[in-house]
Amino acid sequence: DTGVSQDPRHKITKRGQNVTFRCDPISEHNRLYWYRQTLGQGPEFLTYFQNEAQLEKSRLLSDRFSAERPKGSFSTLEIQRTEQGDSAMYLCASSYTGSLEAFFGQGTRLTVV
Amino acid sequence: KQEVTQIPAALSVPEGENLVLNCSFTDSAIYNLQWFRQDPGKGLTSLLLIQSSQREQTSGRLNASLDKSSGRSTLYIAASQPGDSATYLCAVRPPPPGGTSYGKLTFGQGTILTVHP
């Protein structure tokens, strides 16, 4: 499968725990995006990388959230001290410079109990 | 700030009907508009992408139109089938700052489509 891959697909965690998600973009794509989608809503932009540089972060990305893309390939999104309001689907997408569209992964469903 | 609205929020139709999903956006200065399909608990599948200079795009039974000046797009589905049941999302991409668009999308809340046999 050469699409965008996200791991894990589902994560249940207790409030206050830290969680980390991984995204592997399509191999030749240099741009990577994270979105968050709550139930019944469309996805909302969180952050964007071009290669290893994080070029934009949404105000939705509080200081409990951190994203990295250390070698310009895969990316991780970490949430510290999770809250119930963090329960959502976290979607990753990738594209390459000059492309008109981004390709999305299957998402990671986070449930904070 | 760009806002995208989709109407209706939900739609239930019998198999075989032609149907129209609507999307409106508040800032007409867009680079392109994209329609996605999302099955329950899954990621997004791109259906059609319309550049701001285009009026419509077609793929199989799907046709998407764009009226940028009025801030509207429609997705037309012909001869609907139960397999078309899903949430349909539209999203707009802003014009490129400095000449390069990096693809940040603003989404509507989606239309939940149910096609019953």
mmCIF file of C-alpha atoms in Angstrom:
data_model
loop_
_atom_site.group_PDB
_atom_site.id
_atom_site.type_symbol
_atom_site.label_atom_id
_atom_site.label_comp_id
_atom_site.label_asym_id
_atom_site.label_seq_id
_atom_site.Cartn_x
_atom_site.Cartn_y
_atom_site.Cartn_z
ATOM 1 C CA ASP A 1 0.000 0.000 0.000
ATOM 2 C CA THR A 2 1.606 3.280 -1.077
ATOM 3 C CA GLY A 3 -0.932 5.624 0.510
ATOM 4 C CA VAL A 4 -0.694 7.677 3.698
ATOM 5 C CA SER A 5 -0.414 5.371 6.693
ATOM 6 C CA GLN A 6 -1.401 6.220 10.272
ATOM 7 C CA ASP A 7 -0.750 4.259 13.426
ATOM 8 C CA PRO A 8 -2.511 3.316 15.597
ATOM 9 C CA ARG A 9 -5.975 3.279 14.064
ATOM 10 C CA HIS A 10 -7.633 3.436 17.451
ATOM 11 C CA LYS A 11 -6.368 4.557 20.856
ATOM 12 C CA ILE A 12 -8.205 4.556 24.175
ATOM 13 C CA THR A 13 -6.437 6.324 27.003
ATOM 14 C CA LYS A 14 -7.178 7.552 30.487
ATOM 15 C CA ARG A 15 -7.402 11.262 31.138
ATOM 16 C CA GLY A 16 -4.019 12.692 32.033
ATOM 17 C CA GLN A 17 -1.977 10.171 30.053
ATOM 18 C CA ASN A 18 0.278 11.074 27.141
ATOM 19 C CA VAL A 19 -0.335 9.642 23.680
ATOM 20 C CA THR A 20 1.670 9.680 20.456
ATOM 21 C CA PHE A 21 0.437 9.075 16.930
ATOM 22 C CA ARG A 22 2.503 8.357 13.856
ATOM 23 C CA CYS A 23 1.947 9.292 10.222
ATOM 24 C CA ASP A 24 3.896 7.930 7.259
ATOM 25 C CA PRO A 25 3.224 10.067 4.184
ATOM 26 C CA ILE A 26 3.420 8.969 0.566
ATOM 27 C CA SER A 27 7.147 8.527 0.025
ATOM 28 C CA GLU A 28 7.828 11.320 -2.470
ATOM 29 C CA HIS A 29 5.628 13.875 -0.678
ATOM 30 C CA ASN A 30 7.482 16.693 1.066
ATOM 31 C CA ARG A 31 4.425 18.324 2.655
ATOM 32 C CA LEU A 32 2.575 16.871 5.614
ATOM 33 C CA TYR A 33 -0.517 18.121 7.431
ATOM 34 C CA TRP A 34 -2.363 17.190 10.606
ATOM 35 C CA TYR A 35 -6.097 17.771 11.012
ATOM 36 C CA ARG A 36 -8.501 17.025 13.851
ATOM 37 C CA GLN A 37 -12.113 15.987 13.329
ATOM 38 C CA THR A 38 -14.695 15.838 16.093
ATOM 39 C CA LEU A 39 -17.964 13.977 15.752
ATOM 40 C CA GLY A 40 -20.330 15.545 13.238
ATOM 41 C CA GLN A 41 -17.853 18.197 12.131
ATOM 42 C CA GLY A 42 -15.481 18.636 9.251
ATOM 43 C CA PRO A 43 -11.724 18.330 9.814
ATOM 44 C CA GLU A 44 -9.903 21.339 11.271
ATOM 45 C CA PHE A 45 -6.322 22.215 10.382
ATOM 46 C CA LEU A 46 -3.755 21.709 13.151
ATOM 47 C CA THR A 47 -0.296 22.051 11.654
ATOM 48 C CA TYR A 48 1.773 21.793 8.478
ATOM 49 C CA PHE A 49 5.323 20.652 7.654
ATOM 50 C CA GLN A 50 7.374 21.225 4.568
ATOM 51 C CA ASN A 51 10.177 18.675 4.781
ATOM 52 C CA GLU A 52 11.269 18.802 8.432
ATOM 53 C CA ALA A 53 10.221 22.414 9.020
ATOM 54 C CA GLN A 54 6.965 23.095 10.861
ATOM 55 C CA LEU A 55 5.720 26.171 9.007
ATOM 56 C CA GLU A 56 2.313 26.793 10.536
ATOM 57 C CA LYS A 57 0.439 25.859 13.693
ATOM 58 C CA SER A 58 -3.242 26.485 14.353
ATOM 59 C CA ARG A 59 -4.427 28.126 17.554
ATOM 60 C CA LEU A 60 -6.154 24.773 18.156
ATOM 61 C CA LEU A 61 -2.725 23.300 18.834
ATOM 62 C CA SER A 62 -2.367 24.118 22.525
ATOM 63 C CA ASP A 63 0.946 23.763 24.338
ATOM 64 C CA ARG A 64 -0.064 20.207 25.294
ATOM 65 C CA PHE A 65 0.268 19.280 21.625
ATOM 66 C CA SER A 66 3.563 18.861 19.817
ATOM 67 C CA ALA A 67 4.297 17.624 16.334
ATOM 68 C CA GLU A 68 7.589 16.662 14.798
ATOM 69 C CA ARG A 69 8.922 15.509 11.481
ATOM 70 C CA PRO A 70 12.594 14.980 12.300
ATOM 71 C CA LYS A 71 13.907 13.657 9.000
ATOM 72 C CA GLY A 72 11.301 15.057 6.684
ATOM 73 C CA SER A 73 9.660 11.671 6.294
ATOM 74 C CA PHE A 74 7.288 10.333 8.986
ATOM 75 C CA SER A 75 5.692 12.628 11.537
ATOM 76 C CA THR A 76 4.527 12.189 15.120
ATOM 77 C CA LEU A 77 1.824 14.061 16.991
ATOM 78 C CA GLU A 78 2.023 13.904 20.769
ATOM 79 C CA ILE A 79 -0.670 14.992 23.187
ATOM 80 C CA GLN A 80 0.398 15.416 26.796
ATOM 81 C CA ARG A 81 -1.956 15.236 29.795
ATOM 82 C CA THR A 82 -4.907 14.224 27.633
ATOM 83 C CA GLU A 83 -8.346 15.677 28.353
ATOM 84 C CA GLN A 84 -11.760 14.345 27.371
ATOM 85 C CA GLY A 85 -12.056 17.200 24.890
ATOM 86 C CA ASP A 86 -9.124 15.738 22.979
ATOM 87 C CA SER A 87 -11.298 12.802 21.909
ATOM 88 C CA ALA A 88 -11.459 13.046 18.127
ATOM 89 C CA MET A 89 -10.215 11.577 14.869
ATOM 90 C CA TYR A 90 -6.704 12.787 14.038
ATOM 91 C CA LEU A 91 -6.093 12.830 10.304
ATOM 92 C CA CYS A 92 -2.797 13.118 8.470
ATOM 93 C CA ALA A 93 -2.438 14.173 4.850
ATOM 94 C CA SER A 94 0.489 14.628 2.492
ATOM 95 C CA SER A 95 1.256 16.281 -0.824
ATOM 96 C CA TYR A 96 4.281 17.424 -2.831
ATOM 97 C CA THR A 97 5.280 20.892 -3.930
ATOM 98 C CA GLY A 98 3.235 21.989 -6.885
ATOM 99 C CA SER A 99 0.527 19.390 -6.334
ATOM 100 C CA LEU A 100 -3.056 20.573 -6.303
ATOM 101 C CA GLU A 101 -4.323 18.114 -3.735
ATOM 102 C CA ALA A 102 -3.459 16.333 -0.522
ATOM 103 C CA PHE A 103 -4.018 12.654 0.148
ATOM 104 C CA PHE A 104 -5.428 11.613 3.505
ATOM 105 C CA GLY A 105 -4.721 8.646 5.727
ATOM 106 C CA GLN A 106 -7.349 6.575 7.502
ATOM 107 C CA GLY A 107 -6.948 8.530 10.704
ATOM 108 C CA THR A 108 -6.341 7.693 14.361
ATOM 109 C CA ARG A 109 -9.450 7.639 16.531
ATOM 110 C CA LEU A 110 -8.593 8.835 20.056
ATOM 111 C CA THR A 111 -10.958 8.222 22.960
ATOM 112 C CA VAL A 112 -10.074 9.757 26.318
ATOM 113 C CA VAL A 113 -11.946 8.174 29.233
ATOM 114 C CA LYS B 1 -11.738 34.149 8.167
ATOM 115 C CA GLN B 2 -13.010 31.629 5.624
ATOM 116 C CA GLU B 3 -16.153 29.736 6.610
ATOM 117 C CA VAL B 4 -17.617 26.834 4.666
ATOM 118 C CA THR B 5 -21.228 25.718 5.048
ATOM 119 C CA GLN B 6 -22.856 22.615 3.623
ATOM 120 C CA ILE B 7 -26.565 22.145 3.089
ATOM 121 C CA PRO B 8 -28.366 19.915 3.835
ATOM 122 C CA ALA B 9 -26.744 18.424 6.915
ATOM 123 C CA ALA B 10 -28.346 15.077 6.110
ATOM 124 C CA LEU B 11 -30.179 13.633 3.135
ATOM 125 C CA SER B 12 -32.024 10.345 2.690
ATOM 126 C CA VAL B 13 -33.113 9.279 -0.784
ATOM 127 C CA PRO B 14 -34.310 6.132 -2.521
ATOM 128 C CA GLU B 15 -31.952 4.347 -4.863
ATOM 129 C CA GLY B 16 -31.879 5.746 -8.406
ATOM 130 C CA GLU B 17 -32.559 9.370 -7.541
ATOM 131 C CA ASN B 18 -30.416 12.204 -8.814
ATOM 132 C CA LEU B 19 -29.355 14.511 -6.014
ATOM 133 C CA VAL B 20 -27.521 17.761 -5.332
ATOM 134 C CA LEU B 21 -25.337 18.640 -2.378
ATOM 135 C CA ASN B 22 -24.575 22.287 -1.723
ATOM 136 C CA CYS B 23 -21.478 24.030 -0.411
ATOM 137 C CA SER B 24 -21.006 27.749 0.192
ATOM 138 C CA PHE B 25 -17.953 29.701 1.308
ATOM 139 C CA THR B 26 -17.658 33.242 2.622
ATOM 140 C CA ASP B 27 -14.381 34.350 0.993
ATOM 141 C CA SER B 28 -14.440 34.011 -2.778
ATOM 142 C CA ALA B 29 -10.651 34.358 -3.002
ATOM 143 C CA ILE B 30 -9.920 30.638 -3.198
ATOM 144 C CA TYR B 31 -7.272 28.656 -5.075
ATOM 145 C CA ASN B 32 -9.416 25.582 -5.563
ATOM 146 C CA LEU B 33 -12.260 23.569 -4.054
ATOM 147 C CA GLN B 34 -12.264 19.871 -3.344
ATOM 148 C CA TRP B 35 -15.054 17.383 -2.632
ATOM 149 C CA PHE B 36 -14.315 14.394 -0.420
ATOM 150 C CA ARG B 37 -16.155 11.278 0.646
ATOM 151 C CA GLN B 38 -15.816 9.872 4.155
ATOM 152 C CA ASP B 39 -17.152 6.486 5.215
ATOM 153 C CA PRO B 40 -17.962 5.999 8.918
ATOM 154 C CA GLY B 41 -14.821 5.878 11.048
ATOM 155 C CA LYS B 42 -12.561 6.190 8.022
ATOM 156 C CA GLY B 43 -10.330 8.785 6.400
ATOM 157 C CA LEU B 44 -11.124 11.029 3.442
ATOM 158 C CA THR B 45 -11.220 9.993 -0.192
ATOM 159 C CA SER B 46 -10.862 12.755 -2.768
ATOM 160 C CA LEU B 47 -13.675 12.794 -5.324
ATOM 161 C CA LEU B 48 -13.215 15.929 -7.416
ATOM 162 C CA LEU B 49 -10.989 18.994 -7.387
ATOM 163 C CA ILE B 50 -11.996 22.210 -9.181
ATOM 164 C CA GLN B 51 -9.497 24.961 -9.804
ATOM 165 C CA SER B 52 -10.747 28.523 -9.242
ATOM 166 C CA SER B 53 -10.609 29.161 -13.000
ATOM 167 C CA GLN B 54 -12.808 26.159 -13.786
ATOM 168 C CA ARG B 55 -16.596 25.924 -13.778
ATOM 169 C CA GLU B 56 -17.039 22.194 -13.346
ATOM 170 C CA GLN B 57 -15.429 18.786 -13.125
ATOM 171 C CA THR B 58 -16.893 15.375 -13.842
ATOM 172 C CA SER B 59 -15.988 11.884 -12.749
ATOM 173 C CA GLY B 60 -18.353 9.059 -13.591
ATOM 174 C CA ARG B 61 -21.726 9.758 -11.994
ATOM 175 C CA LEU B 62 -20.359 12.777 -10.128
ATOM 176 C CA ASN B 63 -20.334 16.340 -11.385
ATOM 177 C CA ALA B 64 -19.108 19.281 -9.341
ATOM 178 C CA SER B 65 -19.668 22.898 -10.307
ATOM 179 C CA LEU B 66 -18.079 26.051 -8.964
ATOM 180 C CA ASP B 67 -19.361 29.632 -8.982
ATOM 181 C CA LYS B 68 -16.474 31.394 -7.321
ATOM 182 C CA SER B 69 -17.934 34.887 -7.451
ATOM 183 C CA SER B 70 -21.033 33.857 -5.524
ATOM 184 C CA GLY B 71 -19.101 31.529 -3.220
ATOM 185 C CA ARG B 72 -20.960 28.342 -4.137
ATOM 186 C CA SER B 73 -20.314 24.826 -5.312
ATOM 187 C CA THR B 74 -22.640 21.926 -5.936
ATOM 188 C CA LEU B 75 -21.981 18.211 -6.144
ATOM 189 C CA TYR B 76 -24.419 16.393 -8.394
ATOM 190 C CA ILE B 77 -24.759 12.626 -8.020
ATOM 191 C CA ALA B 78 -26.640 10.863 -10.794
ATOM 192 C CA ALA B 79 -28.565 7.626 -10.352
ATOM 193 C CA SER B 80 -27.668 7.238 -6.686
ATOM 194 C CA GLN B 81 -26.809 3.792 -5.296
ATOM 195 C CA PRO B 82 -26.736 2.406 -1.734
ATOM 196 C CA GLY B 83 -22.941 2.314 -2.015
ATOM 197 C CA ASP B 84 -22.962 6.114 -2.294
ATOM 198 C CA SER B 85 -24.062 6.322 1.347
ATOM 199 C CA ALA B 86 -21.367 8.296 3.181
ATOM 200 C CA THR B 87 -20.548 11.771 4.445
ATOM 201 C CA TYR B 88 -19.615 14.236 1.713
ATOM 202 C CA LEU B 89 -17.299 17.080 2.615
ATOM 203 C CA CYS B 90 -16.296 20.121 0.625
ATOM 204 C CA ALA B 91 -13.140 22.056 1.367
ATOM 205 C CA VAL B 92 -11.525 25.201 -0.018
ATOM 206 C CA ARG B 93 -7.855 26.039 -0.373
ATOM 207 C CA PRO B 94 -6.645 29.656 -0.057
ATOM 208 C CA PRO B 95 -4.703 31.401 -2.795
ATOM 209 C CA PRO B 96 -0.958 30.948 -2.598
ATOM 210 C CA PRO B 97 0.965 33.504 -0.582
ATOM 211 C CA GLY B 98 4.076 34.371 -2.495
ATOM 212 C CA GLY B 99 3.192 32.017 -5.318
ATOM 213 C CA THR B 100 3.066 28.608 -3.649
ATOM 214 C CA SER B 101 0.004 27.089 -2.094
ATOM 215 C CA TYR B 102 0.786 24.570 0.582
ATOM 216 C CA GLY B 103 -2.644 23.059 0.630
ATOM 217 C CA LYS B 104 -4.203 24.056 3.955
ATOM 218 C CA LEU B 105 -7.910 23.263 3.636
ATOM 219 C CA THR B 106 -10.980 24.732 5.312
ATOM 220 C CA PHE B 107 -13.775 22.176 5.492
ATOM 221 C CA GLY B 108 -17.524 22.328 5.769
ATOM 222 C CA GLN B 109 -19.265 20.175 8.338
ATOM 223 C CA GLY B 110 -20.400 17.671 5.734
ATOM 224 C CA THR B 111 -23.632 16.232 4.359
ATOM 225 C CA ILE B 112 -24.570 12.752 5.550
ATOM 226 C CA LEU B 113 -26.086 10.905 2.603
ATOM 227 C CA THR B 114 -28.142 7.747 2.955
ATOM 228 C CA VAL B 115 -29.339 5.970 -0.172
ATOM 229 C CA HIS B 116 -31.810 3.226 0.650
ATOM 230 C CA PRO B 117 -32.688 0.332 -1.663
#
